Short mmCIF file of C-alpha atoms in Angstrom, two decimals:
data_model
loop_
_atom_site.label_atom_id
_atom_site.label_comp_id
_atom_site.label_asym_id
_atom_site.label_seq_id
_atom_site.Cartn_x
_atom_site.Cartn_y
_atom_site.Cartn_z
CA MET A 787 96.52 85.10 113.87
CA SER A 788 97.35 88.34 115.65
CA THR A 789 97.03 91.70 113.91
CA ASP A 790 100.80 92.14 114.19
CA THR A 791 101.52 88.83 112.47
CA ARG A 792 98.99 89.58 109.77
CA ARG A 793 100.60 92.95 109.21
CA ALA A 794 104.06 91.39 109.03
CA VAL A 795 102.89 88.93 106.39
CA GLU A 796 101.14 91.68 104.45
CA ARG A 797 104.30 93.76 104.61
CA ALA A 798 106.34 90.84 103.26
CA ALA A 799 103.92 90.51 100.34
CA ARG A 800 104.08 94.25 99.66
CA ASP A 801 107.89 94.18 99.89
CA SER A 802 108.20 91.44 97.28
CA TYR A 803 105.54 93.00 95.11
CA GLY A 804 107.27 96.40 95.13
CA ARG A 805 110.64 94.84 94.30
CA LEU A 806 109.14 92.94 91.40
CA VAL A 807 107.21 95.89 89.98
CA THR A 808 110.40 97.96 90.14
CA PHE A 809 112.51 95.28 88.52
CA LEU A 810 110.07 94.67 85.66
CA ALA A 811 109.21 98.35 85.15
CA ALA A 812 112.84 99.46 85.20
CA ARG A 813 113.57 97.07 82.33
CA SER A 814 110.37 97.27 80.31
CA ARG A 815 109.85 100.96 81.24
CA ASP A 816 106.18 100.17 81.67
CA ILE A 817 104.88 100.42 85.23
CA ALA A 818 101.24 99.77 84.30
CA ALA A 819 102.09 96.58 82.39
CA ALA A 820 104.24 95.29 85.26
CA GLU A 821 101.49 96.01 87.82
CA ASP A 822 98.87 94.48 85.62
CA ALA A 823 100.86 91.29 85.12
CA LEU A 824 101.43 90.89 88.87
CA ALA A 825 97.97 91.97 90.08
CA ASP A 826 96.37 88.51 90.41
CA ALA A 827 99.48 86.94 91.90
CA PHE A 828 99.72 89.73 94.48
CA ARG A 829 96.06 89.30 95.41
CA ALA A 830 96.61 85.55 95.78
CA ALA A 831 99.62 86.22 98.02
CA LEU A 832 97.61 88.53 100.28
CA GLU A 833 95.02 85.76 100.62
CA THR A 834 97.19 82.67 101.05
CA TRP A 835 100.39 83.84 102.79
CA PRO A 836 98.64 84.72 106.06
CA ARG A 837 97.34 81.13 106.12
CA ASP A 838 100.34 79.20 104.74
CA GLY A 839 103.19 81.48 105.79
CA VAL A 840 105.53 83.57 103.68
CA PRO A 841 107.29 81.34 101.12
CA ASP A 842 111.10 80.94 101.24
CA ARG A 843 111.52 82.69 97.91
CA PRO A 844 108.61 85.15 97.86
CA GLU A 845 109.53 86.80 94.56
CA ALA A 846 109.79 83.40 92.86
CA TRP A 847 106.37 82.47 94.27
CA LEU A 848 104.81 85.65 92.86
CA LEU A 849 106.46 85.22 89.47
CA THR A 850 105.26 81.64 89.21
CA ALA A 851 101.73 82.67 90.15
CA ALA A 852 101.92 85.47 87.57
CA ARG A 853 103.43 83.36 84.75
CA ARG A 854 100.34 83.18 82.53
CA ARG A 855 99.59 86.87 82.91
CA LEU A 856 103.19 87.80 82.26
CA ILE A 857 103.17 85.97 78.94
CA ASP A 858 99.78 87.46 77.98
CA ARG A 859 100.80 90.95 78.98
CA ALA A 860 104.15 90.68 77.22
CA ARG A 861 102.34 89.71 74.01
CA HIS A 862 99.84 92.50 74.44
CA PHE A 863 102.43 95.20 74.95
CA GLN A 864 104.96 93.89 72.43
CA VAL A 865 103.45 95.90 69.59
CA ARG A 866 104.58 99.05 71.29
CA ALA A 867 108.17 98.81 72.30
CA GLU A 868 110.80 97.45 69.98
CA ALA A 869 113.79 99.15 71.53
CA VAL A 870 112.95 98.13 75.08
CA PRO A 871 113.41 94.60 76.42
CA ASP A 872 109.96 93.13 76.68
CA LEU A 873 108.23 92.21 79.88
CA ARG A 874 108.70 88.49 79.33
CA LEU A 875 112.48 88.76 79.03
CA ALA A 876 112.55 90.89 82.17
CA ALA A 877 110.38 88.31 83.95
CA GLU A 878 112.73 85.49 82.93
CA GLU A 879 115.70 87.37 84.30
CA ALA A 880 113.70 88.05 87.48
CA GLN A 881 112.83 84.37 87.83
CA HIS A 882 116.50 83.32 87.70
CA LEU A 883 117.47 85.83 90.36
CA ALA A 884 114.49 85.00 92.54
CA GLU A 885 115.14 81.25 92.42
CA ALA A 886 118.77 81.84 93.29
CA GLY A 887 117.51 83.72 96.36
CA ARG A 888 119.27 86.92 95.36
CA PHE A 889 116.48 89.18 94.33
CA PRO A 890 117.66 92.80 94.21
CA ASP A 891 115.89 95.64 95.99
CA GLU A 892 115.78 98.50 93.52
CA ARG A 893 112.67 100.18 94.92
CA LEU A 894 114.56 103.40 95.50
CA ARG A 895 114.65 103.85 91.72
CA LEU A 896 110.89 103.60 91.55
CA LEU A 897 110.47 106.07 94.42
CA PHE A 898 112.57 108.59 92.51
CA VAL A 899 110.54 107.99 89.36
CA CYS A 900 107.27 108.53 91.27
CA ALA A 901 108.53 111.88 92.60
CA HIS A 902 110.14 112.94 89.32
CA PRO A 903 109.94 116.68 88.53
CA ALA A 904 108.12 115.90 85.27
CA ILE A 905 105.24 114.36 87.24
CA ASP A 906 102.55 116.52 88.87
CA PRO A 907 103.54 116.81 92.58
CA ALA A 908 99.95 116.14 93.63
CA ILE A 909 100.20 112.61 92.27
CA HIS A 910 103.68 111.75 93.69
CA THR A 911 102.34 110.24 96.89
CA PRO A 912 99.47 108.25 95.35
CA LEU A 913 101.90 106.85 92.75
CA MET A 914 104.28 105.66 95.46
CA LEU A 915 101.53 104.10 97.48
CA GLN A 916 100.21 102.23 94.48
CA THR A 917 103.36 101.16 92.64
CA VAL A 918 105.73 100.56 95.55
CA LEU A 919 103.28 99.30 98.18
CA GLY A 920 100.53 97.93 95.97
CA LEU A 921 97.66 99.86 97.61
CA ASP A 922 94.54 100.03 95.50
CA ALA A 923 93.34 103.25 93.92
CA ALA A 924 90.04 103.30 95.85
CA ARG A 925 91.79 103.27 99.22
CA ILE A 926 94.24 105.96 98.14
CA ALA A 927 91.34 108.05 96.82
CA SER A 928 89.54 107.92 100.18
CA ALA A 929 92.69 108.86 102.07
CA PHE A 930 93.28 111.86 99.81
CA LEU A 931 89.63 112.83 99.50
CA VAL A 932 89.53 112.48 95.72
CA SER A 933 86.93 110.64 93.65
CA PRO A 934 88.09 107.05 93.03
CA ALA A 935 87.48 107.38 89.28
CA ALA A 936 89.53 110.59 89.11
CA MET A 937 92.31 109.04 91.20
CA GLY A 938 92.43 106.01 88.89
CA GLN A 939 92.68 108.27 85.85
CA ARG A 940 95.40 110.45 87.33
CA LEU A 941 97.44 107.41 88.28
CA SER A 942 97.20 105.90 84.80
CA ARG A 943 97.95 109.23 83.15
CA ALA A 944 101.10 109.58 85.25
CA LYS A 945 102.22 106.07 84.31
CA VAL A 946 101.64 106.76 80.62
CA LYS A 947 103.72 109.90 80.98
CA ILE A 948 106.55 107.99 82.67
CA ARG A 949 106.51 105.42 79.86
CA ASP A 950 106.08 107.77 76.91
CA ALA A 951 108.42 110.48 78.14
CA GLY A 952 111.03 107.80 78.78
CA ILE A 953 111.60 108.86 82.38
CA GLY A 954 114.69 106.91 83.40
CA PHE A 955 114.94 104.52 86.34
CA GLU A 956 118.54 105.53 87.04
CA LEU A 957 119.30 106.98 90.45
CA PRO A 958 119.84 110.76 90.38
CA GLU A 959 123.43 111.98 90.23
CA ALA A 960 124.99 113.65 93.24
CA LYS A 961 124.32 117.21 92.09
CA GLU A 962 120.67 116.48 91.38
CA LEU A 963 120.15 114.51 94.55
CA PRO A 964 119.07 117.19 97.06
CA PRO A 965 115.98 118.44 95.18
CA ARG A 966 115.07 114.96 93.96
CA LEU A 967 115.37 113.53 97.47
CA ASP A 968 113.34 116.37 98.90
CA ALA A 969 110.50 115.52 96.51
CA VAL A 970 110.60 111.87 97.65
CA LEU A 971 110.60 112.82 101.34
CA GLN A 972 107.78 115.31 100.92
CA ALA A 973 105.70 112.69 99.14
CA VAL A 974 106.28 110.20 101.96
CA TYR A 975 105.36 112.83 104.56
CA ALA A 976 102.20 113.69 102.63
CA ALA A 977 101.19 110.05 103.01
CA TYR A 978 101.57 110.41 106.77
CA GLY A 979 99.30 113.46 106.90
CA SER A 980 101.04 116.62 107.87
CA GLY A 981 101.20 118.09 111.36
CA TRP A 982 98.16 116.45 112.85
CA ASP A 983 99.03 117.06 116.44
CA ASP A 984 99.72 120.72 116.60
CA VAL A 985 99.98 122.72 119.77
CA ALA A 986 96.88 124.50 121.07
CA GLY A 987 94.74 121.63 119.86
CA ALA A 988 95.04 122.47 116.19
CA ASP A 989 94.98 120.18 113.19
CA PRO A 990 93.79 116.64 113.68
CA ARG A 991 94.84 113.85 111.39
CA ARG A 992 92.98 114.78 108.27
CA LYS A 993 94.08 112.28 105.79
CA GLY A 994 96.89 109.93 105.34
CA LEU A 995 98.06 106.42 105.63
CA ALA A 996 100.29 106.65 108.66
CA MET A 997 101.58 103.08 108.85
CA GLU A 998 102.24 102.94 105.12
CA ALA A 999 104.20 106.19 105.30
CA ILE A 1000 106.29 104.81 108.16
CA ASP A 1001 106.93 101.66 106.12
CA LEU A 1002 108.21 103.85 103.28
CA GLY A 1003 110.41 105.76 105.73
CA ARG A 1004 111.85 102.53 107.13
CA MET A 1005 112.44 101.30 103.59
CA LEU A 1006 114.32 104.47 102.62
CA ARG A 1007 116.67 104.59 105.59
CA PRO A 1008 119.07 101.76 104.63
CA MET A 1009 118.82 102.81 100.98
CA LEU A 1010 120.16 106.30 101.69
CA PRO A 1011 122.36 105.90 104.78
CA ALA A 1012 124.24 109.15 104.17
CA GLU A 1013 121.14 111.37 104.16
CA PRO A 1014 120.22 112.78 107.58
CA GLU A 1015 116.88 114.14 106.34
CA VAL A 1016 115.71 110.58 105.65
CA GLU A 1017 116.34 109.84 109.32
CA GLY A 1018 114.76 113.14 110.33
CA LEU A 1019 111.57 112.26 108.49
CA LEU A 1020 111.38 108.75 109.94
CA ALA A 1021 111.99 110.06 113.46
CA LEU A 1022 109.31 112.73 112.99
CA MET A 1023 106.71 110.19 111.91
CA LEU A 1024 107.60 107.86 114.79
CA TYR A 1025 107.30 110.65 117.40
CA CYS A 1026 103.83 111.55 116.09
CA GLU A 1027 102.80 107.91 115.85
CA ALA A 1028 103.96 107.26 119.42
CA ARG A 1029 101.16 109.55 120.64
CA ARG A 1030 98.37 107.96 118.60
CA GLU A 1031 96.67 106.19 121.52
CA ALA A 1032 96.84 109.26 123.74
CA ARG A 1033 95.09 111.49 121.20
CA ARG A 1034 91.66 110.08 121.89
CA GLY A 1035 89.74 109.58 125.12
CA PRO A 1036 87.64 106.53 125.95
CA ALA A 1037 84.64 107.92 124.03
CA GLY A 1038 86.75 108.83 120.99
CA ASP A 1039 86.98 112.45 122.10
CA PHE A 1040 89.92 114.55 120.97
CA ILE A 1041 92.68 115.25 123.50
CA PRO A 1042 95.15 118.03 122.65
CA LEU A 1043 98.86 117.39 123.06
CA SER A 1044 99.20 119.47 126.22
CA GLU A 1045 96.49 117.44 127.98
CA GLN A 1046 97.56 113.98 126.84
CA ASP A 1047 98.39 111.36 129.46
CA THR A 1048 102.06 110.66 128.77
CA ALA A 1049 101.65 107.15 130.16
CA ARG A 1050 99.73 106.37 127.00
CA TRP A 1051 102.59 107.41 124.70
CA SER A 1052 104.52 104.51 123.16
CA LYS A 1053 107.89 104.47 124.93
CA PRO A 1054 109.57 102.04 122.50
CA MET A 1055 108.55 104.17 119.53
CA ILE A 1056 109.84 107.34 121.20
CA ALA A 1057 113.11 105.58 122.05
CA GLU A 1058 113.46 104.48 118.43
CA ALA A 1059 112.77 108.01 117.20
CA GLU A 1060 115.39 109.40 119.63
CA ARG A 1061 118.01 106.93 118.40
CA ILE A 1062 117.32 107.75 114.76
CA LEU A 1063 117.34 111.51 115.36
CA SER A 1064 120.68 111.37 117.19
CA ALA A 1065 122.13 109.32 114.34
CA ALA A 1066 120.96 112.05 111.93
CA ALA A 1067 122.56 114.75 114.09
CA GLN A 1068 125.99 113.08 113.67
CA ASP A 1069 126.01 114.37 110.10
CA ARG A 1070 125.74 118.01 111.18
CA ARG A 1071 123.55 118.88 108.19
CA MET A 1072 120.35 120.38 109.55
CA GLY A 1073 117.16 120.14 107.53
CA ARG A 1074 113.46 120.70 107.70
CA PHE A 1075 112.52 117.20 108.82
CA GLN A 1076 115.22 117.01 111.48
CA LEU A 1077 113.94 120.33 112.89
CA GLU A 1078 110.36 119.10 112.93
CA ALA A 1079 111.48 115.88 114.60
CA ALA A 1080 113.47 117.89 117.15
CA ILE A 1081 110.31 119.87 118.02
CA GLN A 1082 108.48 116.61 118.66
CA SER A 1083 111.44 115.36 120.67
CA VAL A 1084 111.14 118.34 123.01
CA HIS A 1085 107.41 117.64 123.43
CA THR A 1086 108.15 114.07 124.46
CA GLN A 1087 110.38 115.31 127.32
CA ARG A 1088 107.16 115.93 129.22
CA ALA A 1089 106.92 112.18 129.78
CA ARG A 1090 110.17 112.41 131.78
CA ASN A 1091 109.96 115.66 133.73
CA GLY A 1092 106.37 116.83 133.36
CA GLN A 1093 107.50 120.06 131.65
CA THR A 1094 107.41 121.44 128.12
CA ASP A 1095 110.30 123.73 127.21
CA TRP A 1096 108.42 126.17 125.01
CA GLU A 1097 111.42 128.47 124.68
CA VAL A 1098 113.36 125.72 122.88
CA ILE A 1099 110.33 124.80 120.77
CA ALA A 1100 109.89 128.44 119.72
CA LEU A 1101 113.57 128.60 118.70
CA LEU A 1102 113.29 125.40 116.67
CA TYR A 1103 110.19 126.79 114.93
CA GLU A 1104 112.09 129.98 114.15
CA GLY A 1105 114.72 127.85 112.39
CA LEU A 1106 112.03 125.85 110.62
CA VAL A 1107 110.26 128.97 109.35
CA ARG A 1108 113.57 130.26 108.02
CA LEU A 1109 114.24 126.96 106.24
CA ALA A 1110 110.73 126.06 105.07
CA PRO A 1111 108.24 128.92 105.56
CA THR A 1112 105.07 126.86 105.15
CA ILE A 1113 101.80 128.09 106.61
CA GLY A 1114 101.83 125.15 109.01
CA ALA A 1115 105.27 126.07 110.31
CA ARG A 1116 104.29 129.73 110.77
CA VAL A 1117 101.14 128.80 112.69
CA GLY A 1118 103.21 126.40 114.81
CA GLN A 1119 105.71 129.15 115.53
CA ALA A 1120 102.98 131.55 116.62
CA ALA A 1121 101.58 128.91 118.98
CA ALA A 1122 105.01 128.16 120.48
CA VAL A 1123 105.86 131.84 120.94
CA ALA A 1124 102.49 132.43 122.62
CA GLU A 1125 103.40 129.73 125.16
CA ALA A 1126 107.04 130.71 125.58
CA ARG A 1127 106.52 134.47 125.88
CA ASP A 1128 102.95 135.79 125.84
CA ALA A 1129 99.74 135.52 123.86
CA ALA A 1130 100.10 139.01 122.35
CA THR A 1131 103.48 138.21 120.75
CA GLY A 1132 102.06 134.96 119.38
CA TRP A 1133 99.04 136.83 118.06
CA ASP A 1134 101.30 139.32 116.24
CA LEU A 1135 103.10 136.47 114.49
CA LEU A 1136 99.78 134.94 113.54
CA GLN A 1137 98.53 138.24 112.14
CA ALA A 1138 101.65 138.54 109.98
CA ILE A 1139 100.53 135.54 107.89
CA PRO A 1140 98.74 136.75 104.71
CA ALA A 1141 94.97 136.45 105.14
CA GLU A 1142 94.36 134.87 101.73
CA ALA A 1143 96.72 132.00 102.61
CA VAL A 1144 94.71 131.01 105.67
CA ALA A 1145 91.11 131.65 104.60
CA SER A 1146 90.37 127.90 104.66
CA TYR A 1147 93.26 126.70 106.84
CA GLN A 1148 91.57 125.27 109.91
CA PRO A 1149 94.57 125.18 112.33
CA TYR A 1150 95.04 128.92 111.86
CA TRP A 1151 91.51 129.63 113.05
CA ALA A 1152 91.75 127.18 115.94
CA LEU A 1153 94.89 128.94 117.17
CA ALA A 1154 93.39 132.39 116.52
CA ALA A 1155 90.37 131.47 118.68
CA HIS A 1156 92.61 130.11 121.42
CA LEU A 1157 94.81 133.23 121.49
CA LEU A 1158 91.90 135.68 121.33
CA ARG A 1159 90.36 133.89 124.30
CA ARG A 1160 93.63 134.20 126.23
CA LEU A 1161 93.85 137.89 125.34
CA GLY A 1162 90.35 138.45 126.68
CA GLN A 1163 89.06 139.41 123.24
CA PRO A 1164 85.85 138.16 121.61
CA ALA A 1165 86.77 134.75 120.13
CA GLY A 1166 83.35 133.57 118.90
CA MET A 1167 83.88 134.35 115.22
CA ALA A 1168 87.27 132.64 115.14
CA TYR A 1169 85.82 129.58 116.92
CA ASP A 1170 83.01 129.46 114.37
CA ARG A 1171 85.48 129.58 111.52
CA ALA A 1172 87.62 126.81 113.05
CA ILE A 1173 84.52 124.68 113.69
CA GLY A 1174 83.10 125.28 110.22
CA LEU A 1175 86.35 124.24 108.54
CA CYS A 1176 86.74 121.06 110.62
CA GLU A 1177 86.80 117.69 108.90
CA ASP A 1178 87.29 115.59 112.00
CA PRO A 1179 84.17 115.09 114.17
CA ALA A 1180 86.22 114.60 117.36
CA MET A 1181 88.08 117.86 116.77
CA ARG A 1182 84.81 119.61 115.96
CA ALA A 1183 83.23 118.42 119.20
CA PHE A 1184 86.32 119.55 121.11
CA LEU A 1185 86.19 123.06 119.64
CA LEU A 1186 82.42 123.28 120.20
CA ARG A 1187 83.02 122.54 123.89
CA ARG A 1188 85.82 125.13 124.05
CA ALA A 1189 83.67 127.75 122.31
CA ALA A 1190 80.81 127.11 124.74
CA ASP A 1191 83.14 127.45 127.75
CA GLY A 1192 83.86 131.08 126.89
CA MET B 635 82.33 124.79 88.05
CA GLN B 636 79.17 124.47 90.06
CA TYR B 637 78.51 121.47 92.25
CA ALA B 638 75.52 120.51 94.34
CA LEU B 639 76.29 119.25 97.84
CA LEU B 640 73.30 117.07 98.69
CA PHE B 641 73.15 116.33 102.41
CA GLN B 642 71.68 112.99 103.38
CA GLN B 643 70.44 112.38 106.90
CA THR B 644 69.21 109.40 108.88
CA PRO B 645 65.76 109.42 110.54
CA GLU B 646 67.53 109.91 113.89
CA GLU B 647 69.22 113.08 112.66
CA PHE B 648 65.95 114.45 111.33
CA ALA B 649 64.38 113.73 114.72
CA ASP B 650 67.26 115.42 116.56
CA ARG B 651 66.76 118.61 114.58
CA ARG B 652 63.25 118.86 116.05
CA ASP B 653 64.12 117.68 119.52
CA PRO B 654 64.37 120.78 121.77
CA GLY B 655 67.09 119.04 123.79
CA LYS B 656 69.23 118.22 120.76
CA ALA B 657 68.49 120.88 118.15
CA ALA B 658 70.95 123.31 119.73
CA ALA B 659 73.83 120.85 119.31
CA PHE B 660 72.91 120.28 115.66
CA TRP B 661 72.85 123.97 114.85
CA ALA B 662 75.98 124.72 116.87
CA ALA B 663 77.91 122.50 114.45
CA PHE B 664 75.96 123.30 111.29
CA MET B 665 75.83 127.12 111.47
CA PRO B 666 79.64 127.54 111.47
CA TYR B 667 79.84 125.22 108.46
CA MET B 668 77.34 127.41 106.57
CA THR B 669 79.21 130.52 107.66
CA ALA B 670 82.55 129.09 106.51
CA LEU B 671 81.08 128.28 103.09
CA LYS B 672 79.58 131.75 102.78
CA GLN B 673 82.74 133.51 103.97
CA ALA B 674 84.72 131.62 101.35
CA GLY B 675 82.38 133.22 98.80
CA LEU B 676 81.37 129.92 97.22
CA VAL B 677 77.64 129.69 97.82
CA VAL B 678 75.38 130.11 94.79
CA ALA B 679 72.24 128.80 96.47
CA GLY B 680 71.16 126.55 99.26
CA ALA B 681 68.32 125.48 101.49
CA GLY B 682 67.52 123.17 104.36
CA LEU B 683 64.54 120.88 104.00
CA GLU B 684 61.85 119.83 106.47
CA PRO B 685 61.80 116.09 107.35
CA PRO B 686 60.70 113.59 104.68
CA ALA B 687 57.39 112.94 106.46
CA THR B 688 56.31 116.44 105.38
CA ALA B 689 56.86 115.62 101.71
CA THR B 690 54.18 114.98 99.11
CA SER B 691 55.22 113.20 95.94
CA ILE B 692 53.71 112.86 92.52
CA ARG B 693 54.63 109.59 90.86
CA ILE B 694 54.00 109.37 87.12
CA GLY B 695 52.86 105.89 86.20
CA GLY B 696 51.66 104.30 82.98
CA ASN B 697 48.07 105.00 84.04
CA GLY B 698 48.54 108.61 84.94
CA ARG B 699 49.80 110.36 87.99
CA GLN B 700 49.49 109.26 91.53
CA VAL B 701 49.84 111.57 94.50
CA GLN B 702 51.32 110.07 97.65
CA ASP B 703 52.29 111.25 101.09
CA GLY B 704 55.97 111.00 101.85
CA PRO B 705 59.23 111.30 99.92
CA PHE B 706 59.90 109.94 96.46
CA ALA B 707 62.93 107.81 97.29
CA ASP B 708 62.23 104.76 99.41
CA THR B 709 65.46 104.88 101.40
CA LYS B 710 66.34 105.20 105.07
CA GLU B 711 68.57 108.23 104.46
CA GLN B 712 66.83 111.20 102.93
CA LEU B 713 67.76 114.53 101.41
CA ALA B 714 67.96 117.05 104.24
CA GLY B 715 69.27 120.11 102.43
CA PHE B 716 71.65 121.26 99.75
CA PHE B 717 74.12 123.89 98.69
CA ILE B 718 75.15 124.80 95.19
CA ILE B 719 78.73 126.02 95.29
CA GLU B 720 81.06 127.54 92.73
CA VAL B 721 84.54 125.94 92.99
CA PRO B 722 87.40 125.30 90.54
CA ASN B 723 87.06 121.52 90.50
CA LEU B 724 85.68 118.35 92.07
CA ASP B 725 88.61 118.04 94.49
CA THR B 726 87.69 121.36 96.08
CA ALA B 727 84.00 120.42 96.17
CA LEU B 728 84.93 117.20 97.99
CA GLU B 729 87.08 119.14 100.44
CA TRP B 730 84.08 121.25 101.41
CA ALA B 731 81.77 118.24 101.46
CA SER B 732 84.10 116.49 103.90
CA ARG B 733 83.59 119.35 106.35
CA TYR B 734 79.85 118.68 106.56
CA PRO B 735 79.21 118.08 110.27
CA GLY B 736 76.63 115.32 109.87
CA GLY B 737 76.18 112.25 112.03
CA VAL B 738 77.07 108.60 111.45
CA GLY B 739 75.00 106.92 108.73
CA GLY B 740 74.41 110.09 106.77
CA GLY B 741 76.71 111.90 104.38
CA VAL B 742 76.99 114.09 101.33
CA GLU B 743 76.47 113.39 97.65
CA VAL B 744 78.44 115.72 95.39
CA ARG B 745 77.12 116.22 91.89
CA PRO B 746 78.11 118.61 89.12
CA VAL B 747 75.41 121.06 88.11
CA ALA B 748 74.50 120.47 84.47
CA PRO B 749 75.32 123.31 82.08
CA PRO B 750 72.34 125.35 80.83
CA LYS B 751 70.58 123.99 77.75
CA PRO B 752 72.54 125.09 74.69
CA GLN B 753 70.96 127.90 72.67
CA GLN B 754 69.35 126.71 69.44
#
């Protein structure tokens, strides 16, 4: 079986699992109990579906495989909740719908619960990855560089909070939607790993579960068709993903964006990102993710005409910094301005960022070294700082070579 | 909180540190890491260790102590050095540990430093 087929089957299992967890949790208000009841069935699906094919009624298959556990779990948790329909009743309702082949997709509700303002923002993304996609805590912990035991505890604590605080599974009302949606989109983007292909060779992919984040983005799009930022985020992730192959040389060495062979960029993925970004633009409501996607779109033009229009990129960054003045955006702006105008102007922008905000921010030091070198100033200390803060061996080796070239 | 970052290296890495052709590459990556830690103001203590072959161990058995040449732990990867750092929590300690520029097969063990013995 090809990797693509295996991935498609795995995605089908994760889709059905996420729908079921949402359905059961929305009714029993207990995410942990729903996950627990479905855990063995989900594991069995991941093992047998690649061999036997995805069943016609995947949710019904999972519910049947989970029947014993569902009854056990329902009994176990019954002591707690009198006012709430118990897990078994919810499972019976689910079984009817699943057998009729009309199982609802309510995962959007669960995504909003995971990114609820009452939940610590640091746990939004791990919660989504676990509850909606069924990833295990150990894998999430490695991606986010947290101890697996601590990650497990934080996830359970968040689920207890959702249950005990009675956080509702209703979709947010129109006036609440913008901030609530922003929290969901930020959490999805955090799963992708932010800005790992910056200009001037800064910021490698540090952490993140890129394909899973793209899956979440694809899932969100039809659920929120009127929200251009959903499309902006999906387009942004696809543009970055399109360059994955080109980021590494044959020996695994790091290749910065400006030196990448555009023949190795994925044309279908870029075309998809372009389509999605133009659809977003129809709405005429600009947002942070659309701007970031637009920046990547300009970079991809190089595949067509061999040029990078830094003036346009600098303007887009200016808009981005006004809208979302993150450190990453400000460093990106400084890099773009250095290319569009001159290194000194870029350097001034870089210097305007407060020192305490960038003490351990590696891309800042990588760009500082690059600009100092271009200005003919001593760059050794900045290179050392960028190298010392590196997490990615390929990026470290790249910067070590650059530092030695000086 | 204080955490110990215990760097584990493979025999090949230990050998590279002493190889005149390769030592420069090792230090070119390791020195900036030390500098970054120090500039962040986190370092309480730290030291690099000579290769395990230079170690002498005392093993306490039921019949008294036995002195042996070589390291205590019978593993391929051996302790190569350590830092004790002062950081707010384990997440931050892991962030710094992940920047350790070691080679494949080695790594870092992060352990909390035990609080001093309570006063009687």
